[in-house]
XYZ file of C-alpha atoms in Angstrom:
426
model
C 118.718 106.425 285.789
C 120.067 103.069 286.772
C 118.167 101.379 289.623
C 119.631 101.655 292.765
C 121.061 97.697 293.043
C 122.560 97.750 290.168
C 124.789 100.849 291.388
C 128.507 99.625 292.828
C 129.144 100.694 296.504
C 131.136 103.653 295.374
C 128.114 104.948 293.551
C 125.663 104.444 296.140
C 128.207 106.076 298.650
C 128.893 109.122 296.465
C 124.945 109.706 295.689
C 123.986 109.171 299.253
C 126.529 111.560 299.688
C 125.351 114.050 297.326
C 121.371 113.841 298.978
C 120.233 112.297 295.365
C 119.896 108.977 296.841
C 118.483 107.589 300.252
C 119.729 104.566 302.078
C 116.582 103.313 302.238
C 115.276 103.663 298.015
C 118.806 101.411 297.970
C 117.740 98.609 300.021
C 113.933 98.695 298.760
C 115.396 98.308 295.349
C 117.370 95.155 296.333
C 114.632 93.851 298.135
C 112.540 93.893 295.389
C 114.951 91.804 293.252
C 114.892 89.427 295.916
C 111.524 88.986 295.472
C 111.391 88.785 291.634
C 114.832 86.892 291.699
C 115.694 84.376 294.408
C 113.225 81.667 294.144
C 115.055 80.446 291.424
C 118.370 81.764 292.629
C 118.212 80.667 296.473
C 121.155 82.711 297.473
C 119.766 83.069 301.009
C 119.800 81.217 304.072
C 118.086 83.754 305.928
C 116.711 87.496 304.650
C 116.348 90.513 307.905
C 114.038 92.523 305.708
C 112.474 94.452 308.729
C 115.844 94.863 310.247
C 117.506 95.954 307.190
C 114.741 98.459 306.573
C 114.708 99.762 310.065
C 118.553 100.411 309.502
C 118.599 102.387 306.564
C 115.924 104.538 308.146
C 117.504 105.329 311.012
C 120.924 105.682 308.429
C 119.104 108.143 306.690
C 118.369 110.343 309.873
C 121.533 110.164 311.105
C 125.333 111.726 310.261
C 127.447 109.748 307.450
C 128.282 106.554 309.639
C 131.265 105.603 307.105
C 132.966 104.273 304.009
C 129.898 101.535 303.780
C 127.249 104.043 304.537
C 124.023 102.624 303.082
C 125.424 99.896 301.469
C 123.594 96.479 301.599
C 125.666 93.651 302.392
C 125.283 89.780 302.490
C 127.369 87.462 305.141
C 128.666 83.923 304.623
C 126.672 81.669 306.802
C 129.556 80.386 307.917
C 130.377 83.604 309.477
C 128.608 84.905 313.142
C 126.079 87.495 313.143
C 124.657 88.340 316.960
C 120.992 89.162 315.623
C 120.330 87.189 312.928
C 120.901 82.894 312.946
C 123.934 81.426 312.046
C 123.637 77.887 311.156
C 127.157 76.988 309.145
C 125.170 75.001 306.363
C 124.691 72.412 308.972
C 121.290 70.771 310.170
C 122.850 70.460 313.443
C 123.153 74.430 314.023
C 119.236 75.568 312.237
C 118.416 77.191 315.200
C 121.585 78.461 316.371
C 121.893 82.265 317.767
C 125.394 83.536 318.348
C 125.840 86.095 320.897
C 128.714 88.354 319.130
C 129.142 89.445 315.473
C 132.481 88.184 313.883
C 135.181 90.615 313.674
C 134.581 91.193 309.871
C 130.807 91.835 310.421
C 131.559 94.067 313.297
C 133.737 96.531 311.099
C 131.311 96.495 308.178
C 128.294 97.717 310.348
C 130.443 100.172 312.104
C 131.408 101.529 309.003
C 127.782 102.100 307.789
C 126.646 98.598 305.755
C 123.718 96.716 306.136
C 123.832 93.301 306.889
C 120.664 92.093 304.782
C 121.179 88.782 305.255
C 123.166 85.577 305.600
C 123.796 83.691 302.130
C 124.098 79.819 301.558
C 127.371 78.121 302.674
C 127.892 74.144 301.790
C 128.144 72.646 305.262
C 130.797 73.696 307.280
C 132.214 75.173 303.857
C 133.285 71.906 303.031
C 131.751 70.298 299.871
C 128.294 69.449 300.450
C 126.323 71.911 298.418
C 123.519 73.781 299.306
C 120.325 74.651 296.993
C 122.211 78.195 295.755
C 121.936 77.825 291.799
C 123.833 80.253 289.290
C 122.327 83.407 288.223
C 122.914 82.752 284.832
C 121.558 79.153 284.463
C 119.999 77.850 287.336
C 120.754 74.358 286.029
C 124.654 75.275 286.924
C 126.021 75.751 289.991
C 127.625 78.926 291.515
C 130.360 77.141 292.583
C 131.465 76.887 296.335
C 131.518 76.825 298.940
C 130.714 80.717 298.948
C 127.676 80.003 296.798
C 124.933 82.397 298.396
C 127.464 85.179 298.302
C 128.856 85.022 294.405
C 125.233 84.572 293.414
C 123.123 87.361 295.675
C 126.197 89.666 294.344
C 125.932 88.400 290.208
C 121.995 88.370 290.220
C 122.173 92.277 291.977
C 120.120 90.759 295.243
C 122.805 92.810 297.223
C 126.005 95.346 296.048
C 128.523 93.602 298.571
C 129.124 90.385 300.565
C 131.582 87.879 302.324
C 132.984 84.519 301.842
C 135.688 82.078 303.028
C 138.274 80.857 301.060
C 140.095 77.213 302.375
C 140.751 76.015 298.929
C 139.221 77.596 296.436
C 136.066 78.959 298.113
C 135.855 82.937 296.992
C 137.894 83.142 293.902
C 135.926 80.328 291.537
C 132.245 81.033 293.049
C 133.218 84.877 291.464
C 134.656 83.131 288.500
C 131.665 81.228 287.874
C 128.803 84.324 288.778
C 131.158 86.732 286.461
C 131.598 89.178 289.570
C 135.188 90.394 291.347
C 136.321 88.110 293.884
C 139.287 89.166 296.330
C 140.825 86.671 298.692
C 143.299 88.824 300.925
C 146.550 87.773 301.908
C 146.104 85.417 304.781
C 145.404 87.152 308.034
C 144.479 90.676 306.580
C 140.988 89.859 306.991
C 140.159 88.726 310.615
C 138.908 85.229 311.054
C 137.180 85.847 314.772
C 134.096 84.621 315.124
C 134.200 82.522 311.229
C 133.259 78.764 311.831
C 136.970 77.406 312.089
C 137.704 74.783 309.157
C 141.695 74.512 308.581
C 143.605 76.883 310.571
C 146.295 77.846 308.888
C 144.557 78.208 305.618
C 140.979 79.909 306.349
C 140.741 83.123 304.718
C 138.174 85.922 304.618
C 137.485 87.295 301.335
C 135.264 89.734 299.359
C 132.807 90.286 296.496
C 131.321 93.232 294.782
C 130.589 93.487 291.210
C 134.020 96.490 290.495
C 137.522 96.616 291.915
C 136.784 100.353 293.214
C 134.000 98.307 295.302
C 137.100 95.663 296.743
C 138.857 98.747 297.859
C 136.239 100.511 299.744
C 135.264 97.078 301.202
C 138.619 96.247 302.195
C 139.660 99.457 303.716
C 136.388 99.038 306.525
C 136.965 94.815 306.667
C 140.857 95.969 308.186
C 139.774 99.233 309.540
C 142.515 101.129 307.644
C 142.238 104.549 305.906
C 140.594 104.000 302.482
C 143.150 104.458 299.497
C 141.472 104.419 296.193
C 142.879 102.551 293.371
C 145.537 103.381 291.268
C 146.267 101.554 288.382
C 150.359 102.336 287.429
C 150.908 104.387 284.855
C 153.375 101.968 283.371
C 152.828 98.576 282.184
C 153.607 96.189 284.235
C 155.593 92.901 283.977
C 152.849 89.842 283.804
C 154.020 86.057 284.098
C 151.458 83.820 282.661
C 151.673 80.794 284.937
C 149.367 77.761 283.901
C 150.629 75.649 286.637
C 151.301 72.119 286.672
C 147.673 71.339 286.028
C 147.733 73.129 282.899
C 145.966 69.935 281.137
C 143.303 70.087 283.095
C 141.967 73.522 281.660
C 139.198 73.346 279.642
C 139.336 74.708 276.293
C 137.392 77.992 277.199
C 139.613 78.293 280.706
C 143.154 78.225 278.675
C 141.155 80.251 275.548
C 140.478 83.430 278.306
C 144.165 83.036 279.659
C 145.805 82.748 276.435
C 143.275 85.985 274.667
C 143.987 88.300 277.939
C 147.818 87.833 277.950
C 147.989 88.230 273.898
C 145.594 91.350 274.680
C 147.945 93.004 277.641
C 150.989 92.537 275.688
C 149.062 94.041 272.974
C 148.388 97.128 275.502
C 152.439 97.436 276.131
C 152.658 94.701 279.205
C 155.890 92.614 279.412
C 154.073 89.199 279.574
C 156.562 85.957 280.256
C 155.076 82.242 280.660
C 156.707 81.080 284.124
C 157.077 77.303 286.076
C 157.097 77.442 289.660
C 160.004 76.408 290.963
C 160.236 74.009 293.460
C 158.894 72.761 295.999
C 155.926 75.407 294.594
C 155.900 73.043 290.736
C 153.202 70.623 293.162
C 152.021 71.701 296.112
C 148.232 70.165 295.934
C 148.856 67.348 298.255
C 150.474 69.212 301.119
C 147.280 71.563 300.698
C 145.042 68.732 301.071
C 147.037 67.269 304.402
C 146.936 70.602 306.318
C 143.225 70.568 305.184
C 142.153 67.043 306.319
C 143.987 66.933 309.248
C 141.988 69.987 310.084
C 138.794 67.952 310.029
C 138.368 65.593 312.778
C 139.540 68.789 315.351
C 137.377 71.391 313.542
C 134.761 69.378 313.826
C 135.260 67.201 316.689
C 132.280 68.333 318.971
C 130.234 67.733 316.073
C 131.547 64.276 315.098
C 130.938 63.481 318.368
C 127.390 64.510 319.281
C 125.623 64.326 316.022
C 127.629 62.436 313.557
C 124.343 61.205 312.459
C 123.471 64.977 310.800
C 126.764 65.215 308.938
C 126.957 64.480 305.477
C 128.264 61.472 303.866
C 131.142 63.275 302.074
C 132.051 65.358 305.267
C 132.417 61.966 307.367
C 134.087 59.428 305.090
C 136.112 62.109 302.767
C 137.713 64.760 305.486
C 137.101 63.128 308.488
C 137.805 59.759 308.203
C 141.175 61.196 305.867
C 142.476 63.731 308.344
C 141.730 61.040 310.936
C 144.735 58.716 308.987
C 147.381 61.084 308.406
C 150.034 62.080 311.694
C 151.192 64.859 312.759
C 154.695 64.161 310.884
C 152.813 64.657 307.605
C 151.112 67.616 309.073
C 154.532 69.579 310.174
C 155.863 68.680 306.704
C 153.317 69.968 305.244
C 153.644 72.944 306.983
C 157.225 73.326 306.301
C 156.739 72.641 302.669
C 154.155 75.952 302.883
C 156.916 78.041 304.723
C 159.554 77.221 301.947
C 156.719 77.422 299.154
C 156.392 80.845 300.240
C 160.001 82.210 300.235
C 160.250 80.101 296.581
C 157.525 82.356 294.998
C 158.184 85.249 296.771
C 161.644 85.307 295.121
C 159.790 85.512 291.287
C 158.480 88.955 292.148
C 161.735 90.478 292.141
C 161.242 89.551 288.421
C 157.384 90.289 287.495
C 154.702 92.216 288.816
C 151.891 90.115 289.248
C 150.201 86.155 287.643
C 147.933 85.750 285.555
C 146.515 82.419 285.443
C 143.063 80.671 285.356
C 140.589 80.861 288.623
C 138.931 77.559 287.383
C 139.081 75.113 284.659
C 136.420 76.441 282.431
C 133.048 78.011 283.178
C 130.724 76.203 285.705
C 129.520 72.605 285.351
C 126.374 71.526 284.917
C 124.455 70.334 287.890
C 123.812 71.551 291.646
C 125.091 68.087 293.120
C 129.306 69.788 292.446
C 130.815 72.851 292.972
C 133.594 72.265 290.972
C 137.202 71.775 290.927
C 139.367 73.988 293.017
C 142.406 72.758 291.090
C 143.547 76.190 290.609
C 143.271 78.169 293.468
C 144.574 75.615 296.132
C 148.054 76.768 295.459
C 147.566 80.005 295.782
C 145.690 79.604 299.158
C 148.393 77.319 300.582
C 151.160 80.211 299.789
C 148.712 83.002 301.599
C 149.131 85.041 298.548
C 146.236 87.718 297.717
C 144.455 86.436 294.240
C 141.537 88.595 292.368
C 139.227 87.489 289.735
C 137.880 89.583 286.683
C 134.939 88.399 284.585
C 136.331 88.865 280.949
C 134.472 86.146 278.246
C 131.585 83.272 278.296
C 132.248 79.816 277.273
C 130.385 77.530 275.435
C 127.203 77.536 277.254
C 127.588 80.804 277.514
C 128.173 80.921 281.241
C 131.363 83.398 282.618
C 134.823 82.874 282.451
C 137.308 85.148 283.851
C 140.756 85.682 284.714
C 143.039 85.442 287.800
C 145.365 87.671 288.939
C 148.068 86.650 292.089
C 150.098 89.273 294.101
C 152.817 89.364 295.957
C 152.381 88.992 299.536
C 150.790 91.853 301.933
C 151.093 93.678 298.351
C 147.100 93.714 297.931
C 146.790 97.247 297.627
C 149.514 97.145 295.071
C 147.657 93.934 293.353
C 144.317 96.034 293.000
C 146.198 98.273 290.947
C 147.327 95.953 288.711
C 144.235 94.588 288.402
C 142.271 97.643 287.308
C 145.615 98.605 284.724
C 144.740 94.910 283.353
C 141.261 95.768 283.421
C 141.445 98.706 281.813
C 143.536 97.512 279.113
C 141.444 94.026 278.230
C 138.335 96.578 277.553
């Protein structure tokens, strides 16, 4: 019998359904792990053991709460929580205490989880690391700036958790732990009560360690009715798309694209290799704009009182460059978004879904970088829902996966896809 935190959060749900499991055996079990597990992991920023406990006693006594009934789940600490700290990676907020749980929190509790703990954000989810190392070689990092999350999820410390996606922030931590990552079409997720960092580009997203898991999750995070996945009978029509940063892949990043697509047209899939057309063929520099001119305002009551606790990078990189560029370059960058948008939108009259890489290669060496979010930035600038599969190692034997890019508002239609392609790469 497999130990309870290595179970998905369909599993636990059916067999705390069925009276063969209890909520609380679940979170003892991840608890334990914790203890054997994160001193060399250091996925958390703060751990509500006695809380957590307390909860999945009084889960047990009570009527089925909901989809997430049971089910341990780690927050973001960039994201609020009103009885546990919130502190945003910053020194400057250690002993901060919000007063409301964010919107995403909020749905996740009322639909039965349990918020175990907050997990280790870089500051402000920006680029200064924090101490989280990867599961699989602590001398790596987990990528960012979701690091606690992708970690506590790979190294089973907890079945579910949250990140934030500006960049690249969800889909390459996932990509570098080997779990599922899901950023949502921008604005599915609600952002109240998530530590503002670029407006018109923060993003809510979601890992678990299956795409049944991403489902459930996502059904409570939007409070909709829970559909579960279907993956189309049909093969679908993939478009390999390397983008116009294709030469920066390593050779293990372009190996996993180039094996899956060879594998799903193998399995029946009409696969095509697709440019973006423009103004999509380079979009990384209007990313960046809306991004740094994001800074100094996102951060302006900070910069202001305690610019002396901010890091290096945070001050001379994004503030002092958002502080430089106008709000000309900001509208055109927004514009350039809008048309982006309607550009790529037009391709999926054509094809069903992307595949492409969620980062370069497999994760670099050293805590100090999080890595390159060269291949997700698009994607995040267009508001277009992205999932990442685990599917090889690389040389150091670390994961590499695969991305996959929807249409849209067509995420339930993307998860789908995902597990056909899934499916068929196994």
């Amino acid at each position: 019998m497999s130990a309870p935190n290595t179970l998905t959060a369909t599993e636990i749900a059916r067999q705390i359904d069925a009276g063969t499991l209890s909520a609380e055996a679940v979170l003892r079990a991840h608890l334990d792990r914790i203890d054997q597990r994160d001193a060399d992991v250091l996925a958390w920023s703060h751990l509500a053991r006695d809380a957590a406990l307390e909860k999945a006693k009084a889960l047990d006594r009570g009527p089925r709460k909901g989809l997430l009934h049971g089910v341990p789940m780690g927050v973001k600490d960039i994201i609020d929580s009103y009885d546990q700290p919130t502190g945003y990676g910053s020194p400057i907020y250690k002993t901060h205490q919000p007063l409301a749980d964010a919107a995403t929190v909020a749905l996740a509790r009322d639909a039965g989880a349990i918020l175990l703990g907050k997990t280790v954000t870089t500051e402000f989810a920006n680029r200064f690391p924090g101490p989280t190392r990867n599961p699989h070689n602590p001398a790596h990092t987990p990528g960012g700036s979701s690091s606690g999350s992708a970690a506590a999820v790979a190294d089973y410390q907890v079945t579910l958790a949250t990140g934030t996606q500006t960049g690249g922030s969800v889909i390459r931590p996932a990509a570098f732990c080997g779990i599922v990552g899901y950023k949502p079409t921008y604005g599915h997720f609600p952002t109240a009560g998530m530590k503002a960092n670029t407006e018109w580009l923060d993003t809510i997203g979601a890992y678990a360690r299956s795409l049944d898991d991403i489902a459930l999750f996502r059904a409570a995070l939007m409070a909709i009715p829970y559909r579960p996945i279907e993956a189309p009978l049909s093969p679908p029509r993939i478009a390999v798309c390397y983008t116009h940063h294709k030469a920066e892949l390593s050779p293990e990043g372009r190996a996993a694209v180039e094996s899956a697509a060879a594998a799903l047209a193998k399995a029946g899939a009409k696969v095509t290799e697709i440019d973006l057309p423009a103004p999509v063929s380079d979009m990384t520099a209007g990313q960046k704009t809306l991004s740094a001119f994001d800074g100094p305002r996102a951060h302006a009551d900070e910069a202001r009182r305690f610019q002396d606790l901010l890091s290096k990078s945070l001050r001379e990189d994004k503030l002092a460059a958002g502080a430089k560029i106008d709000h000309t370059a900001w509208t055109a960058a927004r514009r350039l978004g809008e048309h982006g948008r309607a550009a790529v939108d037009a391709l999926f009259d054509d094809i069903d879904v992307i595949l492409t890489a969620p980062a370069p290669g497999e994760a670099p060496v050293g805590l100090g970088f999080t890595g390159h979010a060269t291949f997700n930035l698009l994607w995040t600038y267009l508001w277009m829902p992205c999932v990442t599969l685990p599917f090889t190692r690389g040389p150091n034997g670390l994961p590499v996966g695969i991305q996959l890019v929807g249409r849209q508002h067509e995420d339930a239609r993307l998860l789908d896809l995902a597990a056909w392609v899934q499916g068929a790469l196994r």
